[in-house]
Coordinates of C-alpha atoms and ligand atoms in Angstrom, one line a residue:
M1 CA 0.1 0.0 -0.1
D2 CA 1.3 3.5 -0.9
L3 CA 1.0 5.7 2.1
S4 CA 3.4 8.4 1.1
P5 CA 1.8 11.9 1.7
D6 CA 0.8 13.7 -1.6
L7 CA 3.3 16.5 -1.2
P8 CA 5.5 18.1 -4.0
A9 CA 9.1 17.0 -3.9
S10 CA 10.4 20.3 -2.8
E11 CA 8.2 20.4 0.2
R12 CA 9.2 17.0 1.2
A13 CA 13.1 17.9 0.9
P14 CA 14.6 18.2 4.3
T15 CA 16.5 21.5 3.4
D16 CA 14.1 24.2 2.3
I17 CA 16.8 26.4 0.7
A18 CA 14.5 28.6 -1.2
A19 CA 12.6 29.9 1.9
R20 CA 15.7 30.4 4.0
L21 CA 17.3 32.5 1.1
Q22 CA 14.4 34.7 0.7
W23 CA 14.3 35.3 4.5
L24 CA 18.0 36.1 4.5
L25 CA 17.6 38.4 1.5
R26 CA 15.1 40.3 3.3
L27 CA 17.4 40.4 6.3
R28 CA 20.0 41.8 4.2
W29 CA 18.0 45.1 3.5
V30 CA 18.0 45.8 7.7
V31 CA 21.6 44.8 8.1
I32 CA 23.1 46.8 5.2
P33 CA 21.6 50.0 5.8
I34 CA 22.8 49.7 9.4
F35 CA 26.2 49.1 8.1
V36 CA 26.2 52.0 5.6
A37 CA 24.8 54.3 8.3
S38 CA 27.7 53.3 10.7
D39 CA 30.2 53.7 8.0
V40 CA 28.9 57.3 6.8
A41 CA 28.9 58.0 10.8
T42 CA 32.6 57.1 11.0
D43 CA 33.2 59.4 7.9
L44 CA 31.6 62.3 9.5
L45 CA 33.4 61.6 12.6
V46 CA 36.6 62.0 10.8
G47 CA 35.4 64.8 8.8
R48 CA 35.7 63.4 5.1
R49 CA 33.4 63.3 2.1
A50 CA 30.5 61.6 4.0
W51 CA 27.7 62.3 1.5
S52 CA 29.5 61.0 -1.5
G53 CA 30.3 57.9 0.3
L54 CA 26.6 57.6 1.5
V55 CA 25.4 57.9 -2.3
A56 CA 27.9 55.5 -3.8
G57 CA 27.7 52.9 -1.0
G58 CA 23.8 53.2 -1.3
A59 CA 23.9 52.8 -5.2
L60 CA 26.3 49.7 -4.9
V61 CA 24.0 48.1 -2.1
A62 CA 21.0 48.6 -4.4
L63 CA 22.7 47.3 -7.3
N64 CA 24.0 44.0 -5.6
G65 CA 20.6 43.4 -3.9
A66 CA 19.0 43.9 -7.2
S67 CA 21.3 41.5 -8.9
A68 CA 21.0 39.0 -6.2
L69 CA 17.0 39.0 -6.3
L70 CA 17.1 38.7 -10.2
L71 CA 19.7 35.8 -9.8
A72 CA 17.3 33.9 -7.1
R73 CA 14.2 34.5 -9.3
A74 CA 15.9 33.5 -12.7
W75 CA 18.2 30.6 -11.8
G76 CA 17.1 29.8 -8.3
P77 CA 18.6 29.5 -5.0
A78 CA 21.6 27.6 -6.2
A79 CA 22.7 30.2 -8.7
L80 CA 22.2 32.8 -5.8
L81 CA 24.7 30.9 -3.6
R82 CA 27.3 30.7 -6.2
W83 CA 27.0 34.5 -6.7
A84 CA 27.3 35.0 -2.9
R85 CA 30.4 33.1 -2.9
I86 CA 32.0 35.2 -5.8
E87 CA 31.0 38.3 -4.0
S88 CA 32.4 37.4 -0.8
A89 CA 35.5 36.5 -2.4
L90 CA 35.8 40.1 -3.6
V91 CA 35.6 41.1 0.1
V92 CA 39.2 40.5 0.3
A93 CA 40.3 41.7 -3.2
L94 CA 38.1 44.9 -3.9
P95 CA 38.2 47.2 -0.8
A96 CA 42.0 46.5 -0.6
S97 CA 42.7 47.4 -4.2
L98 CA 40.4 50.5 -4.1
T99 CA 42.3 51.6 -1.3
L100 CA 45.5 51.2 -3.0
L101 CA 44.4 52.7 -6.2
H102 CA 43.2 55.7 -4.6
G103 CA 45.6 56.1 -2.1
D104 CA 43.0 57.2 0.2
P105 CA 41.5 54.9 2.9
S106 CA 38.5 57.2 3.1
S107 CA 37.5 56.5 -0.5
P108 CA 33.6 56.0 -0.6
L109 CA 33.9 53.2 -3.1
R110 CA 36.0 51.4 -0.6
Y111 CA 33.0 51.2 1.9
A112 CA 30.5 50.9 -0.7
A113 CA 32.2 47.7 -2.0
L114 CA 32.8 46.5 1.6
V115 CA 29.3 47.0 2.4
G116 CA 27.9 45.3 -0.8
V117 CA 30.0 42.2 -0.6
V118 CA 29.6 41.7 3.3
G119 CA 25.8 41.9 2.8
A120 CA 26.0 39.4 0.2
A121 CA 28.1 37.2 2.4
V122 CA 25.1 37.1 4.7
V123 CA 23.2 34.6 2.4
L124 CA 26.1 32.1 2.4
P125 CA 24.7 28.8 3.8
R126 CA 27.3 28.0 6.4
A127 CA 27.9 30.1 9.5
I128 CA 31.8 29.4 9.2
E129 CA 31.6 30.7 5.6
V130 CA 30.1 34.2 6.8
A131 CA 32.6 34.3 9.8
L132 CA 35.7 33.8 7.2
V133 CA 34.4 36.4 4.9
A134 CA 33.9 38.8 7.8
A135 CA 37.5 38.3 8.9
W136 CA 39.0 38.6 5.6
A137 CA 37.1 41.8 5.0
C138 CA 38.3 43.5 8.2
A139 CA 42.0 42.3 7.4
A140 CA 41.5 43.6 3.7
L141 CA 40.7 46.9 5.2
V142 CA 43.6 47.1 7.4
L143 CA 45.9 45.8 4.7
G144 CA 44.4 48.3 2.2
D145 CA 45.1 51.1 4.6
L146 CA 48.7 50.1 5.5
G147 CA 49.4 49.6 1.5
A148 CA 48.2 53.1 0.8
L149 CA 49.3 55.0 4.0
G150 CA 52.4 53.1 5.3
P151 CA 53.1 53.3 9.0
S152 CA 51.1 56.5 9.2
A153 CA 47.9 54.1 8.9
F154 CA 48.2 53.6 12.5
A155 CA 47.0 57.1 13.4
P156 CA 44.1 57.1 15.9
A157 CA 41.6 58.2 13.3
S158 CA 42.4 55.1 11.1
V159 CA 42.3 52.8 14.2
A160 CA 39.3 54.2 15.2
R161 CA 37.7 53.5 11.7
W162 CA 39.1 50.0 11.8
A163 CA 37.4 49.5 15.2
V164 CA 34.1 50.7 14.0
E165 CA 34.2 48.8 10.7
A166 CA 35.2 45.7 12.6
G167 CA 32.7 45.9 15.0
V168 CA 29.9 46.3 12.2
V169 CA 31.3 43.3 10.4
A170 CA 31.6 41.2 13.3
T171 CA 28.0 42.2 14.3
V172 CA 26.8 41.0 10.7
A173 CA 28.7 37.9 11.1
F174 CA 27.4 37.2 14.5
I175 CA 23.9 37.9 13.6
S176 CA 24.2 35.7 10.4
A177 CA 25.9 32.9 12.5
Y178 CA 23.0 32.9 14.9
L179 CA 20.4 32.7 12.2
H180 CA 22.3 29.8 10.5
A181 CA 22.6 28.0 13.8
L182 CA 18.7 28.4 14.0
R183 CA 18.2 27.3 10.8
E184 CA 20.3 24.2 11.1
R185 CA 18.5 23.3 14.2
A186 CA 15.2 23.6 12.5
E187 CA 16.5 21.7 9.6
H188 CA 17.7 18.8 12.1
G189 CA 14.3 19.0 13.7
L190 CA 12.6 18.8 10.3
R191 CA 14.7 15.9 9.1
C192 CA 14.1 13.9 12.3
A193 CA 10.4 14.6 11.8
L194 CA 10.4 13.6 8.1
A195 CA 12.5 10.5 9.2
G196 CA 10.0 9.6 11.7
S197 CA 7.1 10.1 9.5
E198 CA 8.8 8.0 6.7
R199 CA 9.3 5.3 9.3
A200 CA 5.8 5.5 10.6
R201 CA 4.8 5.4 6.7
R202 CA 6.9 2.4 6.1
E203 CA 5.6 0.5 9.2
W204 CA 1.9 1.2 8.1
E205 CA 2.7 0.3 4.5
T206 CA 4.1 -3.1 5.8
T207 CA 1.1 -3.6 8.2
F208 CA -1.4 -3.0 5.6
D209 CA 0.3 -5.2 3.0
S210 CA 0.8 -8.1 5.5
L211 CA -3.1 -8.2 5.9
E212 CA -4.8 -11.1 4.5
E213 CA -7.9 -9.0 3.9
L214 CA -8.3 -7.1 0.5
V215 CA -8.2 -3.3 1.5
V216 CA -8.9 -0.7 -1.3
V217 CA -9.7 2.9 -0.8
T218 CA -11.6 4.8 -3.7
D219 CA -12.3 8.4 -4.2
A220 CA -15.7 9.9 -4.9
R221 CA -15.3 8.9 -8.9
G222 CA -14.5 5.3 -7.7
A223 CA -10.9 5.8 -8.7
I224 CA -8.4 3.7 -6.4
V225 CA -6.5 5.9 -4.2
R226 CA -4.7 3.2 -2.1
A227 CA -4.8 -0.6 -2.3
N228 CA -2.9 -3.3 -0.2
A229 CA -0.9 -6.2 -1.6
A230 CA -3.7 -8.7 -0.9
F231 CA -6.1 -6.6 -3.1
A232 CA -3.6 -6.0 -5.7
A233 CA -2.9 -9.8 -6.0
A234 CA -6.5 -10.4 -6.3
A235 CA -6.6 -7.8 -9.2
G236 CA -3.5 -9.2 -10.7
A237 CA -1.5 -5.9 -10.4
R238 CA 0.9 -4.2 -8.3
P239 CA -0.4 -1.6 -5.7
R240 CA 1.3 1.2 -7.4
E241 CA 0.0 0.2 -10.8
L242 CA -3.8 0.4 -9.3
R243 CA -3.4 3.9 -8.1
G244 CA -5.8 6.1 -10.1
R245 CA -7.6 3.4 -12.0
L246 CA -11.5 2.7 -11.6
L247 CA -12.3 0.1 -9.3
E248 CA -14.7 -1.2 -12.0
E249 CA -11.7 -1.3 -14.6
A250 CA -9.3 -2.9 -12.2
L251 CA -11.8 -5.6 -11.2
A252 CA -13.3 -6.0 -14.9
G253 CA -14.8 -9.4 -15.0
H254 CA -15.5 -9.9 -11.3
P255 CA -19.1 -9.5 -9.8
E256 CA -20.5 -5.9 -10.0
R257 CA -21.3 -5.8 -6.3
W258 CA -17.3 -5.1 -5.9
W259 CA -17.9 -1.5 -7.0
S260 CA -21.7 -1.0 -6.9
A261 CA -22.1 -1.4 -3.2
L262 CA -21.6 2.1 -2.0
G263 CA -23.5 2.4 1.5
D264 CA -22.0 1.6 5.0
G265 CA -22.5 -2.2 5.7
L266 CA -21.4 -5.7 5.0
V267 CA -22.0 -7.1 1.6
E268 CA -21.3 -10.9 0.7
I269 CA -19.9 -11.3 -2.8
E270 CA -19.6 -14.8 -4.4
D271 CA -16.5 -14.3 -6.9
P272 CA -16.2 -17.2 -9.3
R273 CA -13.0 -15.8 -10.8
L274 CA -11.4 -15.8 -7.4
D275 CA -13.2 -19.0 -6.7
S276 CA -14.2 -18.0 -3.2
T277 CA -16.6 -16.0 -1.2
F278 CA -15.9 -12.6 0.5
E279 CA -17.6 -10.6 3.1
V280 CA -16.8 -6.9 2.3
A281 CA -17.1 -4.2 5.0
V282 CA -17.9 -0.9 3.1
R283 CA -17.2 2.3 4.9
R284 CA -18.1 5.7 3.4
L285 CA -15.5 8.5 3.8
E286 CA -16.0 12.5 3.3
D287 CA -15.0 12.0 -0.2
G288 CA -14.7 8.2 -1.1
V289 CA -15.1 4.6 0.2
V290 CA -13.0 2.1 2.1
R291 CA -13.4 -1.6 1.4
V292 CA -12.1 -4.2 3.5
A293 CA -13.0 -7.7 2.0
R294 CA -12.3 -11.1 4.1
D295 CA -12.1 -14.5 2.3
V296 CA -14.6 -16.5 4.0
G297 CA -14.9 -19.4 1.3
E298 CA -11.9 -21.4 2.6
G299 CA -13.5 -21.3 6.2
R300 CA -16.8 -22.3 5.1
R301 CA -15.6 -25.0 2.9
L302 CA -13.5 -26.4 5.9
H303 CA -16.6 -26.2 8.2
A304 CA -18.5 -28.2 5.5
R305 CA -15.8 -30.8 5.3
L306 CA -15.6 -31.0 9.3
V307 CA -19.5 -31.6 9.0
H308 CA -19.1 -34.1 6.4
A309 CA -16.1 -35.9 8.1
D310 CA -18.1 -35.9 11.4
K311 CA -21.2 -37.6 9.4
L312 CA -18.6 -40.1 8.0
A313 CA -17.4 -41.0 11.4
A314 CA -20.8 -41.4 12.7
L315 CA -21.7 -43.5 9.7
G316 CA -18.4 -45.6 10.1
V317 CA -19.7 -46.5 13.6
L318 CA -22.9 -47.4 12.6
A319 CA -21.6 -49.3 9.5
S320 CA -19.2 -51.2 11.6
G321 CA -22.2 -52.1 14.2
V322 CA -24.3 -53.3 11.2
A323 CA -21.4 -55.1 9.7
H324 CA -20.8 -57.1 12.7
E325 CA -24.5 -57.9 13.2
I326 CA -24.7 -59.1 9.6
N327 CA -21.5 -60.9 9.6
N328 CA -22.8 -64.1 11.3
P329 CA -26.3 -64.5 9.2
T330 CA -24.5 -63.8 6.1
A331 CA -22.0 -66.7 6.7
S332 CA -24.7 -69.0 7.6
L333 CA -26.6 -67.8 4.6
S334 CA -23.7 -68.5 2.4
G335 CA -23.3 -71.9 3.8
N336 CA -26.8 -72.9 3.5
L337 CA -27.3 -71.7 0.0
G338 CA -24.1 -73.7 -0.9
E339 CA -25.9 -76.6 0.7
L340 CA -29.1 -75.8 -1.0
R341 CA -27.2 -76.0 -4.6
R342 CA -25.9 -79.5 -3.5
Y343 CA -29.4 -80.8 -2.4
L344 CA -30.8 -79.3 -5.7
H345 CA -28.2 -81.3 -7.7
A346 CA -29.4 -84.2 -5.7
Y347 CA -32.9 -83.6 -6.3
E348 CA -32.3 -83.1 -9.9
S349 CA -30.4 -86.4 -10.5
A350 CA -33.2 -88.2 -8.5
F351 CA -35.7 -86.8 -10.6
S352 CA -33.9 -87.6 -13.6
E353 CA -33.7 -91.3 -12.3
L354 CA -37.4 -91.3 -11.4
T355 CA -38.2 -90.2 -15.0
A356 CA -36.4 -92.9 -16.5
I357 CA -38.2 -95.5 -14.1
A358 CA -41.4 -94.0 -15.1
M359 CA -40.7 -94.3 -18.7
E360 CA -39.5 -97.8 -18.4
A361 CA -42.7 -98.6 -16.6
G362 CA -44.6 -97.2 -19.6
R363 CA -45.8 -94.0 -17.8
A364 CA -44.1 -91.7 -20.2
D365 CA -47.5 -89.8 -20.8
R366 CA -47.7 -89.0 -17.1
V367 CA -44.3 -88.0 -16.7
S368 CA -44.4 -85.6 -19.5
A369 CA -47.7 -84.1 -18.5
L370 CA -46.0 -83.6 -15.1
L371 CA -42.9 -82.1 -16.5
G372 CA -45.1 -80.0 -18.9
R373 CA -46.6 -78.3 -15.9
R374 CA -45.9 -74.6 -16.2
E375 CA -44.7 -74.3 -12.6
V376 CA -42.6 -77.3 -12.6
A377 CA -40.8 -76.4 -15.8
F378 CA -40.2 -72.9 -14.5
A379 CA -39.0 -74.1 -11.2
R380 CA -36.6 -76.7 -13.0
K381 CA -35.3 -74.0 -15.3
E382 CA -34.9 -71.2 -12.6
A383 CA -33.9 -72.9 -9.6
Q384 CA -30.2 -73.2 -10.5
P385 CA -29.6 -69.7 -11.9
A386 CA -31.6 -68.2 -8.9
L387 CA -29.3 -69.9 -6.5
T388 CA -26.2 -69.0 -8.3
D389 CA -27.3 -65.4 -8.1
C390 CA -28.1 -65.8 -4.3
L391 CA -24.8 -67.0 -3.9
A392 CA -23.1 -64.1 -5.9
G393 CA -25.3 -61.8 -3.6
A394 CA -24.2 -63.4 -0.5
E395 CA -20.4 -63.4 -1.5
R396 CA -20.8 -59.7 -2.3
I397 CA -22.5 -59.0 1.1
R398 CA -19.5 -60.8 2.7
Q399 CA -17.1 -58.7 0.8
V400 CA -18.7 -55.6 1.9
V401 CA -19.0 -56.6 5.4
T402 CA -15.2 -57.6 5.4
N403 CA -14.2 -54.2 3.9
L404 CA -16.4 -52.4 6.3
R405 CA -15.1 -54.3 9.5
S406 CA -11.4 -53.9 8.1
L407 CA -12.2 -50.1 7.9
T408 CA -13.1 -49.7 11.6
R409 CA -11.1 -52.7 13.0
R410 CA -7.7 -51.6 11.6
D411 CA -6.4 -49.7 14.7
Q412 CA -7.0 -52.5 17.0
A413 CA -5.6 -55.3 14.8
G414 CA -2.8 -55.7 17.2
E415 CA -1.3 -58.7 15.4
P416 CA 2.5 -59.0 15.2
T417 CA 3.9 -57.3 12.1
Q418 CA 6.0 -59.7 9.7
L419 CA 8.4 -59.0 7.0
V420 CA 6.6 -58.9 3.7
D421 CA 7.8 -59.5 0.4
L422 CA 6.2 -57.1 -1.8
A423 CA 7.2 -58.8 -4.9
E424 CA 5.2 -62.0 -3.7
V425 CA 2.3 -59.8 -2.8
V426 CA 2.3 -58.2 -6.5
E427 CA 2.8 -61.6 -8.1
A428 CA -0.2 -63.1 -5.9
V429 CA -2.4 -60.4 -7.1
A430 CA -1.4 -60.5 -10.7
K431 CA -2.0 -64.3 -10.5
A432 CA -5.5 -63.7 -9.0
A433 CA -6.3 -61.3 -11.5
A434 CA -4.6 -63.0 -14.5
S435 CA -7.4 -63.4 -16.9
D436 CA -8.6 -59.7 -16.6
L437 CA -4.9 -58.6 -16.7
R438 CA -4.2 -60.5 -19.7
A439 CA -7.3 -59.0 -21.3
A440 CA -5.8 -55.5 -20.6
Q441 CA -2.5 -56.6 -21.9
A442 CA -1.1 -55.6 -18.6
R443 CA 2.7 -55.5 -18.0
V444 CA 3.7 -56.5 -14.5
E445 CA 7.1 -55.8 -13.7
V446 CA 9.2 -56.5 -10.4
R447 CA 12.1 -54.2 -10.7
D448 CA 13.6 -54.8 -7.2
R449 CA 12.5 -57.4 -4.6
V450 CA 11.7 -55.1 -1.7
A451 CA 10.5 -56.2 1.8
V452 CA 8.3 -54.2 4.0
T453 CA 7.5 -54.6 7.6
G454 CA 3.7 -55.1 8.3
H455 CA 0.7 -57.4 7.6
R456 CA 0.7 -59.5 4.4
G457 CA -3.0 -59.8 4.0
E458 CA -3.5 -55.9 4.4
L459 CA -0.9 -55.3 1.7
V460 CA -2.5 -57.9 -0.8
E461 CA -5.9 -56.1 -0.1
V462 CA -4.1 -52.6 -1.1
V463 CA -2.6 -53.9 -4.3
L464 CA -5.7 -55.8 -5.2
N465 CA -7.8 -52.8 -4.7
L466 CA -5.8 -50.7 -7.0
V467 CA -5.4 -53.4 -9.7
V468 CA -9.3 -54.1 -9.6
N469 CA -9.9 -50.2 -9.9
A470 CA -7.4 -50.1 -12.8
I471 CA -9.3 -53.1 -14.6
Q472 CA -12.8 -51.5 -14.1
A473 CA -11.5 -48.2 -15.5
R474 CA -11.6 -49.5 -19.0
D475 CA -13.4 -46.9 -21.3
G476 CA -15.4 -48.8 -23.9
E477 CA -13.8 -47.7 -27.0
R478 CA -10.1 -47.3 -26.1
P479 CA -7.8 -50.2 -25.1
N480 CA -6.9 -50.0 -21.3
L481 CA -3.4 -50.8 -20.8
I482 CA -2.4 -51.6 -17.3
E483 CA 1.0 -51.4 -15.6
V484 CA 1.9 -52.9 -12.4
E485 CA 5.4 -52.1 -11.3
L486 CA 7.3 -52.6 -7.9
R487 CA 10.8 -50.9 -7.4
R488 CA 12.9 -49.5 -4.6
E489 CA 13.4 -45.8 -4.4
G490 CA 15.9 -44.8 -1.7
D491 CA 14.5 -45.8 1.6
A492 CA 11.0 -46.7 0.1
A493 CA 9.2 -49.2 -1.9
L494 CA 7.1 -48.0 -4.6
V495 CA 4.0 -50.0 -6.1
R496 CA 2.7 -48.3 -9.2
V497 CA -0.5 -49.2 -10.8
A498 CA -1.3 -47.3 -13.8
D499 CA -4.0 -47.7 -16.5
T500 CA -5.0 -45.8 -19.6
G501 CA -8.6 -45.9 -18.8
K502 CA -11.3 -43.4 -18.6
G503 CA -9.4 -41.2 -15.8
I504 CA -10.7 -39.4 -12.9
P505 CA -12.4 -35.8 -13.3
P506 CA -10.7 -33.0 -11.1
A507 CA -14.0 -32.9 -9.2
H508 CA -13.7 -36.3 -8.0
M509 CA -10.1 -36.1 -7.2
K510 CA -10.6 -34.5 -3.6
R511 CA -13.2 -37.3 -2.7
L512 CA -11.5 -40.4 -3.9
F513 CA -10.6 -41.6 -0.6
E514 CA -13.7 -40.8 1.3
P515 CA -15.5 -43.9 2.4
F516 CA -18.5 -44.8 0.4
F517 CA -17.5 -42.4 -2.5
T518 CA -18.1 -44.5 -5.7
T519 CA -19.0 -43.7 -9.2
K520 CA -19.7 -47.1 -10.3
P521 CA -23.2 -48.4 -10.7
P522 CA -24.9 -50.0 -7.8
G523 CA -23.8 -53.6 -7.6
E524 CA -20.4 -52.8 -9.0
G525 CA -18.8 -50.4 -6.4
T526 CA -19.0 -49.8 -2.7
G527 CA -16.6 -46.9 -2.4
L528 CA -14.7 -48.5 0.3
G529 CA -11.5 -49.7 -1.6
L530 CA -9.6 -46.7 -1.7
S531 CA -10.4 -45.6 1.8
L532 CA -9.4 -48.9 3.2
A533 CA -6.3 -48.9 1.1
R534 CA -5.2 -45.6 2.4
S535 CA -5.8 -46.5 5.9
I536 CA -3.9 -49.5 5.7
V537 CA -1.0 -47.6 3.7
A538 CA -1.0 -45.0 6.6
A539 CA -0.7 -47.6 9.3
H540 CA 2.2 -49.1 7.6
G541 CA 4.0 -45.7 7.7
G542 CA 3.4 -44.8 3.8
S543 CA 1.3 -42.8 1.6
I544 CA -0.8 -43.1 -1.6
D545 CA -0.5 -40.5 -4.4
V546 CA -2.7 -40.4 -7.4
E547 CA -2.4 -38.7 -10.8
S548 CA -5.1 -38.6 -13.4
E549 CA -6.3 -37.2 -16.7
P550 CA -9.7 -37.7 -17.7
G551 CA -9.7 -39.6 -21.1
A552 CA -6.1 -40.5 -20.9
G553 CA -5.8 -42.8 -17.4
S554 CA -4.6 -42.7 -13.9
T555 CA -1.6 -43.7 -11.9
F556 CA -1.7 -44.6 -8.3
T557 CA 1.5 -44.8 -6.4
V558 CA 1.8 -46.5 -2.9
R559 CA 4.9 -45.6 -1.0
L560 CA 6.0 -47.7 2.0
P561 CA 9.0 -47.8 4.0
A562 CA 11.2 -50.4 3.0
A563 CA 12.1 -52.9 5.9
D564 CA 15.6 -51.9 6.9
A565 CA 18.7 -54.3 7.6
E566 CA 17.7 -54.0 11.4
A567 CA 14.4 -55.5 11.1
R568 CA 15.9 -58.3 9.0
A569 CA 18.5 -58.6 11.6
A570 CA 16.3 -58.6 14.5
G571 CA 14.6 -61.8 13.1
V572 CA 11.2 -60.2 12.4
P573 CA 9.3 -63.3 10.9
R574 CA 8.5 -63.6 7.4
A575 CA 5.0 -63.7 6.1
A576 CA 4.3 -66.9 4.4
P577 CA 3.0 -66.6 0.7
A578 CA -0.5 -67.6 0.2
P579 CA -2.2 -67.9 -3.0
L580 CA -5.4 -65.7 -3.8
R581 CA -8.6 -67.2 -4.9
P582 CA -9.4 -65.7 -8.3
T583 CA -12.7 -65.0 -7.1
R584 CA -11.5 -62.4 -5.0
L585 CA -11.3 -60.0 -7.9
S586 CA -14.9 -59.6 -7.9
R587 CA -14.2 -57.3 -4.9
T588 CA -17.3 -55.5 -5.5
Ligands
ADP1 P1 -15.2 -48.4 -5.6 O1 -14.3 -49.1 -6.6 O2 -16.0 -49.6 -5.0 O3 -16.3 -47.4 -6.2 P2 -13.0 -47.0 -4.5 O4 -12.8 -46.4 -3.2 O5 -12.0 -48.1 -4.8 O6 -14.5 -47.7 -4.7 O7 -12.9 -46.0 -5.7 C1 -13.8 -44.8 -5.4 C2 -13.7 -44.2 -6.9 O8 -12.7 -43.9 -7.5 C3 -14.3 -45.2 -8.0 O9 -15.7 -45.1 -8.0 C4 -13.8 -44.5 -9.2 O10 -14.7 -43.6 -9.4 C5 -12.6 -43.8 -8.7 N1 -11.5 -44.4 -9.1 C6 -10.6 -45.3 -8.3 N2 -9.7 -45.7 -9.2 C7 -9.8 -45.4 -10.4 C8 -9.2 -45.6 -11.7 N3 -7.8 -46.4 -11.9 N4 -9.6 -45.0 -12.8 C9 -10.7 -44.2 -12.7 N5 -11.3 -44.1 -11.5 C10 -10.8 -44.5 -10.5

């Protein structure tokens, strides 16, 4: 934010030379007549050509003053100072040469020249310069007299003149020195005040620029007077560039309420370009408006996420309770359905035998009438598929229940960890999913055999979930090429599962790992796979990353800390390899 006072540069400069010189020039019109008058009085005292001295002295003083004023007006204070310095140099040369030329110490020209140059010396900027000029003036008078008169210059009348002249010169020098001291003190005070105000300006500027709120001050026309860094960043400019621009113009493309709200109060603005919601406090000034905007979008999103997470947690507790309750009946349902299928087989073969016996006994007509009955024919045709469907449904319920229970039971697993060979895990999953992977021309590559410390079953679950997702990501028209790769990277084991399937839309990316988030049709997805995978990987001290481009495919990378030599040396038991049932692939 630019808070510098709106003053012209000359007024902000610590040394105001122009004003000071004007003041001293005015003073000269007081000091110089006194000087002339005293000089004339000296002449009168010694009885020599007083009036002609007065006239000549007055004329030179007027000439000098006028030239100084003209110089100051035409070329400014710097030229005047230069002129004053030249004049002061003449103090030494002029009176002494005049006295010598005339051979007469009482020549009016000598006094006139002296008066003029001493007066000019008053405007010199430093007290020491004025003192030097004064001293040289006195010395020049004495030297001139000595040159013109020789030893007779020490006559009482000459000495009296020197005394009066030196007194006047000293008075001028003293007054001038006093004024210069005053000025220097004032200048110092001014410099300190300006430095203080500059420091305060910088403090305020830094404070305003550190504010997260967007602050903008506009004038009565709606033009920006000041804006802080946050506002400038939102408007895509630098604070100084915004000065003088209309707010409407600086925020072109943003909602109109940014500039149309003019009354005191609080306005809520949904800004799609800044992808957030702002609460803008509008305050009217005498000739403008201050707007302070707070980004409340992120806070609200966070709150919504918290509420959502709360709901999910409650749902998780509920789900695990339900899963627990469903588990036993489901197991017995699956078991009984399996048995039923066996019974059906037995009935069917008995039925076939009975039919054969009936036909042998010549009762074929009764048998075919019986078999031809609609409900019997229907029952024989539908019983097997219905049972198969029931078994598939029961298996699915079992999977969902297992996933749900793994989700909530993970923390209390408490089973001892083992050294798990990830290569064996990847190979087991690849074998289980062999037919689907073959169809997807999958490339399974174990570059390094890396072991991790953990639970084999859970790690199999993670890789399997990713592989099943990759298989299910196929996109009708395009080939879905899958790559499963295991390698070591530093201290980590990396399992990468990539596909060229339909990809994941950006809006879904944030929600992928939420329990129950699924885009698959009912019966195909439960939305628990990734959430389970993430909680397992996190419990193993690892992480899952995902990169995806809609229409191009997705890559999931699991990073797990590789088991170090210490774990091997400590004799952590190795997990035994166990083949997976291919049916596991129908995870969902
Ligand atoms: P489910 O597979 O049962 O739906 P997940 O938690 O495994 O549950 O996956 C959640 C969602 O993430 C899926 O419904 C799908 O939209 C998306 N997803 C996961 N993996 C992929 C992938 N490889 N390609 C495209 N989408 C994916």
